Amino acid sequence: MNLFAVGDLHLPGGQEKPMSVFGPQWEGHFERIAESWRAQVGPEDTVLIPGDISWAMQAEDARPDLEAIGALPGRKVLIRGNHDYWWGGITRVRDMLPEGMTALQQDAADLGPLVVCGTRGWLIPAEGAPLGEQDQKIYQRELGRLEMALAAGRALAGSRPLAVMLHYPPLLRNQPESGFTERMEAAGVSLCVYGHLHGAGIQAGFRGTRNGVRYELTSCDSQDFRVRRIIPEEIPEAPGETGTAGGAEKN
């Protein structure tokens, strides 16, 4: 299995909202992503999609976007982004997914060579710039949701690698840590994939390895509107108990 990632697809959701309003680089962006996807991803591969999938406001309006993603090769694992207003109860989301797609919401999925945990995340407090009262409440709530996802992931993983998918960046270049990084490090996470950052903001996201966790920013414009391989197929199948599949997938 190869593991790929591409986030922030921002499909139209039945709305007249061309992404080119955010700059000419967004012209025909999904067509370019899909072309790259078909050229690289095989049926046994997995693609992580860390949120901001569709501009739809209602679930039914997101269905054509989900079907467009579902028609591409490989298994897809997705989480909710801050613009996914169509994403309501997780049971309904999972019921409307095409085959081969998995939605995570503070839980985990077994990918075979590794286990991925997923939740949305939130803004993180910065030195000298604490969060406001409401943002701090959401931040604490999302930390709890990450703990739930990690617990689900540890129950599945055994001795296999553990990965996390967030929408919001858990770490910025000018910030040494956050509650998200602390919890991932304590859980022995080896990989964190995130999105959310665009344009000039791309430079703010931390990319690289810190305290044993490799951080990968995968918003589509940060990687030239292509899917990007995160892990090649040479992943050793670790010995020990592997557990049962986590999350919910349409099969």
Tab-separated table of N, CA and C in Angstrom, residues 163-243:
chain	number	residue	atom	x	y	z
A	163	ALA	N	-0.837	7.031	12.927
A	163	ALA	CA	-0.856	8.329	12.259
A	163	ALA	C	-2.084	9.106	12.707
A	164	VAL	N	-2.015	10.428	12.561
A	164	VAL	CA	-3.134	11.307	12.896
A	164	VAL	C	-3.418	12.198	11.697
A	165	MET	N	-4.710	12.400	11.420
A	165	MET	CA	-5.134	13.357	10.408
A	165	MET	C	-6.000	14.424	11.074
A	166	LEU	N	-5.566	15.677	10.962
A	166	LEU	CA	-6.284	16.842	11.459
A	166	LEU	C	-6.567	17.776	10.297
A	167	HIS	N	-7.551	18.642	10.473
A	167	HIS	CA	-7.721	19.695	9.470
A	167	HIS	C	-6.829	20.886	9.795
A	168	TYR	N	-6.920	21.376	10.998
A	168	TYR	CA	-6.131	22.536	11.407
A	168	TYR	C	-4.687	22.137	11.694
A	169	PRO	N	-3.735	23.027	11.455
A	169	PRO	CA	-2.350	22.709	11.806
A	169	PRO	C	-2.182	22.597	13.313
A	170	PRO	N	-1.541	21.531	13.788
A	170	PRO	CA	-1.326	21.383	15.224
A	170	PRO	C	-0.076	22.106	15.708
A	171	LEU	N	0.721	22.599	14.757
A	171	LEU	CA	2.003	23.203	15.091
A	171	LEU	C	2.353	24.218	14.017
A	172	LEU	N	2.835	25.376	14.435
A	172	LEU	CA	3.266	26.416	13.507
A	172	LEU	C	4.783	26.582	13.597
A	173	ARG	N	5.360	27.166	12.570
A	173	ARG	CA	6.823	27.265	12.509
A	173	ARG	C	7.396	28.068	13.678
A	174	ASN	N	6.643	29.053	14.130
A	174	ASN	CA	7.150	29.912	15.196
A	174	ASN	C	6.623	29.530	16.569
A	175	GLN	N	6.072	28.299	16.682
A	175	GLN	CA	5.474	27.886	17.946
A	175	GLN	C	6.012	26.527	18.353
A	176	PRO	N	6.549	26.391	19.547
A	176	PRO	CA	7.234	25.159	19.908
A	176	PRO	C	6.333	23.965	20.173
A	177	GLU	N	5.085	24.183	20.580
A	177	GLU	CA	4.238	23.046	20.914
A	177	GLU	C	2.784	23.501	21.024
A	178	SER	N	1.895	22.526	21.140
A	178	SER	CA	0.483	22.774	21.431
A	178	SER	C	-0.051	21.567	22.170
A	179	GLY	N	-1.300	21.668	22.631
A	179	GLY	CA	-1.918	20.515	23.273
A	179	GLY	C	-2.041	19.331	22.332
A	180	PHE	N	-2.188	19.610	21.036
A	180	PHE	CA	-2.283	18.524	20.056
A	180	PHE	C	-0.946	17.794	19.942
A	181	THR	N	0.157	18.550	19.849
A	181	THR	CA	1.456	17.894	19.724
A	181	THR	C	1.785	17.098	20.982
A	182	GLU	N	1.457	17.630	22.144
A	182	GLU	CA	1.743	16.924	23.392
A	182	GLU	C	1.047	15.569	23.427
A	183	ARG	N	-0.199	15.537	23.008
A	183	ARG	CA	-0.958	14.293	23.051
A	183	ARG	C	-0.468	13.302	21.997
A	184	MET	N	-0.094	13.795	20.827
A	184	MET	CA	0.429	12.888	19.809
A	184	MET	C	1.760	12.290	20.236
A	185	GLU	N	2.626	13.104	20.810
A	185	GLU	CA	3.919	12.597	21.262
A	185	GLU	C	3.736	11.550	22.365
A	186	ALA	N	2.832	11.818	23.291
A	186	ALA	CA	2.595	10.875	24.381
A	186	ALA	C	2.046	9.546	23.879
A	187	ALA	N	1.296	9.597	22.755
A	187	ALA	CA	0.693	8.380	22.202
A	187	ALA	C	1.624	7.642	21.252
A	188	GLY	N	2.801	8.203	20.981
A	188	GLY	CA	3.741	7.549	20.079
A	188	GLY	C	3.380	7.674	18.615
A	189	VAL	N	2.665	8.729	18.248
A	189	VAL	CA	2.295	8.963	16.845
A	189	VAL	C	3.558	9.227	16.032
A	190	SER	N	3.617	8.669	14.824
A	190	SER	CA	4.790	8.863	13.976
A	190	SER	C	4.534	9.812	12.814
A	191	LEU	N	3.277	10.057	12.468
A	191	LEU	CA	2.940	10.893	11.314
A	191	LEU	C	1.691	11.695	11.605
A	192	CYS	N	1.700	12.985	11.255
A	192	CYS	CA	0.506	13.830	11.335
A	192	CYS	C	0.327	14.553	10.012
A	193	VAL	N	-0.835	14.374	9.408
A	193	VAL	CA	-1.197	15.024	8.146
A	193	VAL	C	-2.260	16.074	8.440
A	194	TYR	N	-2.093	17.277	7.899
A	194	TYR	CA	-3.064	18.347	8.136
A	194	TYR	C	-3.200	19.216	6.898
A	195	GLY	N	-4.187	20.118	6.910
A	195	GLY	CA	-4.442	21.012	5.780
A	195	GLY	C	-4.707	22.426	6.261
A	196	HIS	N	-5.770	23.043	5.712
A	196	HIS	CA	-6.314	24.332	6.160
A	196	HIS	C	-5.543	25.557	5.664
A	197	LEU	N	-4.240	25.483	5.537
A	197	LEU	CA	-3.445	26.665	5.206
A	197	LEU	C	-3.365	26.862	3.697
A	198	HIS	N	-3.519	28.131	3.287
A	198	HIS	CA	-3.498	28.470	1.860
A	198	HIS	C	-2.663	29.726	1.637
A	199	GLY	N	-2.265	29.919	0.385
A	199	GLY	CA	-1.595	31.156	0.010
A	199	GLY	C	-0.378	31.435	0.871
A	200	ALA	N	-0.285	32.676	1.325
A	200	ALA	CA	0.845	33.063	2.164
A	200	ALA	C	0.870	32.294	3.481
A	201	GLY	N	-0.302	31.836	3.927
A	201	GLY	CA	-0.381	31.091	5.177
A	201	GLY	C	0.324	29.750	5.131
A	202	ILE	N	0.593	29.234	3.929
A	202	ILE	CA	1.273	27.947	3.798
A	202	ILE	C	2.613	27.972	4.535
A	203	GLN	N	3.288	29.106	4.474
A	203	GLN	CA	4.613	29.206	5.075
A	203	GLN	C	4.572	29.134	6.606
A	204	ALA	N	3.384	29.361	7.189
A	204	ALA	CA	3.277	29.349	8.654
A	204	ALA	C	3.245	27.946	9.227
A	205	GLY	N	2.866	26.965	8.424
A	205	GLY	CA	2.723	25.615	8.941
A	205	GLY	C	4.059	24.911	9.133
A	206	PHE	N	4.192	24.211	10.231
A	206	PHE	CA	5.418	23.447	10.481
A	206	PHE	C	5.406	22.188	9.629
A	207	ARG	N	6.503	21.969	8.927
A	207	ARG	CA	6.681	20.749	8.129
A	207	ARG	C	8.037	20.145	8.464
A	208	GLY	N	8.031	18.893	8.813
A	208	GLY	CA	9.257	18.229	9.232
A	208	GLY	C	8.987	17.351	10.432
A	209	THR	N	10.037	16.930	11.091
A	209	THR	CA	9.919	16.013	12.229
A	209	THR	C	10.285	16.733	13.515
A	210	ARG	N	9.434	16.551	14.516
A	210	ARG	CA	9.674	17.140	15.826
A	210	ARG	C	9.290	16.123	16.887
A	211	ASN	N	10.227	15.806	17.772
A	211	ASN	CA	9.987	14.858	18.869
A	211	ASN	C	9.375	13.551	18.374
A	212	GLY	N	9.877	13.087	17.240
A	212	GLY	CA	9.461	11.796	16.711
A	212	GLY	C	8.222	11.799	15.839
A	213	VAL	N	7.554	12.937	15.694
A	213	VAL	CA	6.345	13.040	14.867
A	213	VAL	C	6.683	13.792	13.576
A	214	ARG	N	6.376	13.195	12.432
A	214	ARG	CA	6.587	13.863	11.148
A	214	ARG	C	5.299	14.590	10.754
A	215	TYR	N	5.402	15.894	10.487
A	215	TYR	CA	4.254	16.735	10.153
A	215	TYR	C	4.256	17.039	8.659
A	216	GLU	N	3.115	16.780	8.015
A	216	GLU	CA	2.976	16.985	6.573
A	216	GLU	C	1.771	17.880	6.290
A	217	LEU	N	2.024	19.069	5.742
A	217	LEU	CA	0.956	19.948	5.265
A	217	LEU	C	0.547	19.487	3.881
A	218	THR	N	-0.763	19.231	3.678
A	218	THR	CA	-1.203	18.646	2.411
A	218	THR	C	-2.387	19.380	1.790
A	219	SER	N	-2.624	20.648	2.160
A	219	SER	CA	-3.642	21.426	1.432
A	219	SER	C	-3.247	21.438	-0.034
A	220	CYS	N	-4.225	21.354	-0.932
A	220	CYS	CA	-3.912	21.072	-2.334
A	220	CYS	C	-3.024	22.133	-2.977
A	221	ASP	N	-3.183	23.409	-2.599
A	221	ASP	CA	-2.349	24.431	-3.214
A	221	ASP	C	-0.947	24.465	-2.633
A	222	SER	N	-0.734	23.803	-1.494
A	222	SER	CA	0.619	23.718	-0.943
A	222	SER	C	1.456	22.688	-1.685
A	223	GLN	N	0.802	21.850	-2.506
A	223	GLN	CA	1.525	20.821	-3.251
A	223	GLN	C	1.128	20.831	-4.726
A	224	ASP	N	0.924	22.064	-5.236
A	224	ASP	CA	0.716	22.300	-6.672
A	224	ASP	C	-0.468	21.514	-7.228
A	225	PHE	N	-1.528	21.379	-6.424
A	225	PHE	CA	-2.776	20.753	-6.850
A	225	PHE	C	-2.550	19.332	-7.364
A	226	ARG	N	-1.782	18.587	-6.594
A	226	ARG	CA	-1.508	17.186	-6.874
A	226	ARG	C	-1.701	16.371	-5.597
A	227	VAL	N	-2.033	15.106	-5.758
A	227	VAL	CA	-1.935	14.209	-4.621
A	227	VAL	C	-0.449	13.965	-4.370
A	228	ARG	N	-0.084	13.754	-3.129
A	228	ARG	CA	1.331	13.557	-2.801
A	228	ARG	C	1.493	12.289	-1.985
A	229	ARG	N	2.468	11.482	-2.393
A	229	ARG	CA	2.711	10.242	-1.670
A	229	ARG	C	3.408	10.558	-0.361
A	230	ILE	N	2.803	10.086	0.726
A	230	ILE	CA	3.337	10.322	2.059
A	230	ILE	C	4.186	9.151	2.526
A	231	ILE	N	3.708	7.946	2.244
A	231	ILE	CA	4.426	6.730	2.634
A	231	ILE	C	4.392	5.767	1.452
A	232	PRO	N	5.555	5.253	1.020
A	232	PRO	CA	5.563	4.254	-0.059
A	232	PRO	C	5.119	2.899	0.439
A	233	GLU	N	5.063	1.938	-0.483
A	233	GLU	CA	4.498	0.646	-0.116
A	233	GLU	C	5.437	-0.198	0.731
A	234	GLU	N	6.712	0.197	0.842
A	234	GLU	CA	7.644	-0.600	1.634
A	234	GLU	C	7.466	-0.327	3.124
A	235	ILE	N	6.261	-0.535	3.632
A	235	ILE	CA	5.990	-0.394	5.063
A	235	ILE	C	6.008	-1.785	5.673
A	236	PRO	N	6.902	-2.046	6.627
A	236	PRO	CA	6.939	-3.399	7.205
A	236	PRO	C	5.659	-3.695	7.964
A	237	GLU	N	5.152	-4.872	7.792
A	237	GLU	CA	3.972	-5.332	8.534
A	237	GLU	C	4.458	-5.782	9.904
A	238	ALA	N	4.224	-4.941	10.906
A	238	ALA	CA	4.759	-5.233	12.236
A	238	ALA	C	4.074	-6.452	12.815
A	239	PRO	N	4.806	-7.261	13.593
A	239	PRO	CA	4.193	-8.431	14.219
A	239	PRO	C	3.280	-8.022	15.358
A	240	GLY	N	2.492	-8.946	15.810
A	240	GLY	CA	1.634	-8.671	16.952
A	240	GLY	C	0.187	-8.542	16.541
A	241	GLU	N	-0.648	-8.290	17.512
A	241	GLU	CA	-2.094	-8.229	17.303
A	241	GLU	C	-2.455	-6.995	16.490
A	242	THR	N	-3.272	-7.157	15.446
A	242	THR	CA	-3.643	-6.041	14.577
A	242	THR	C	-5.046	-5.550	14.836
A	243	GLY	N	-5.874	-6.293	15.514
A	243	GLY	CA	-7.215	-5.825	15.845
A	243	GLY	C	-8.144	-5.856	14.643
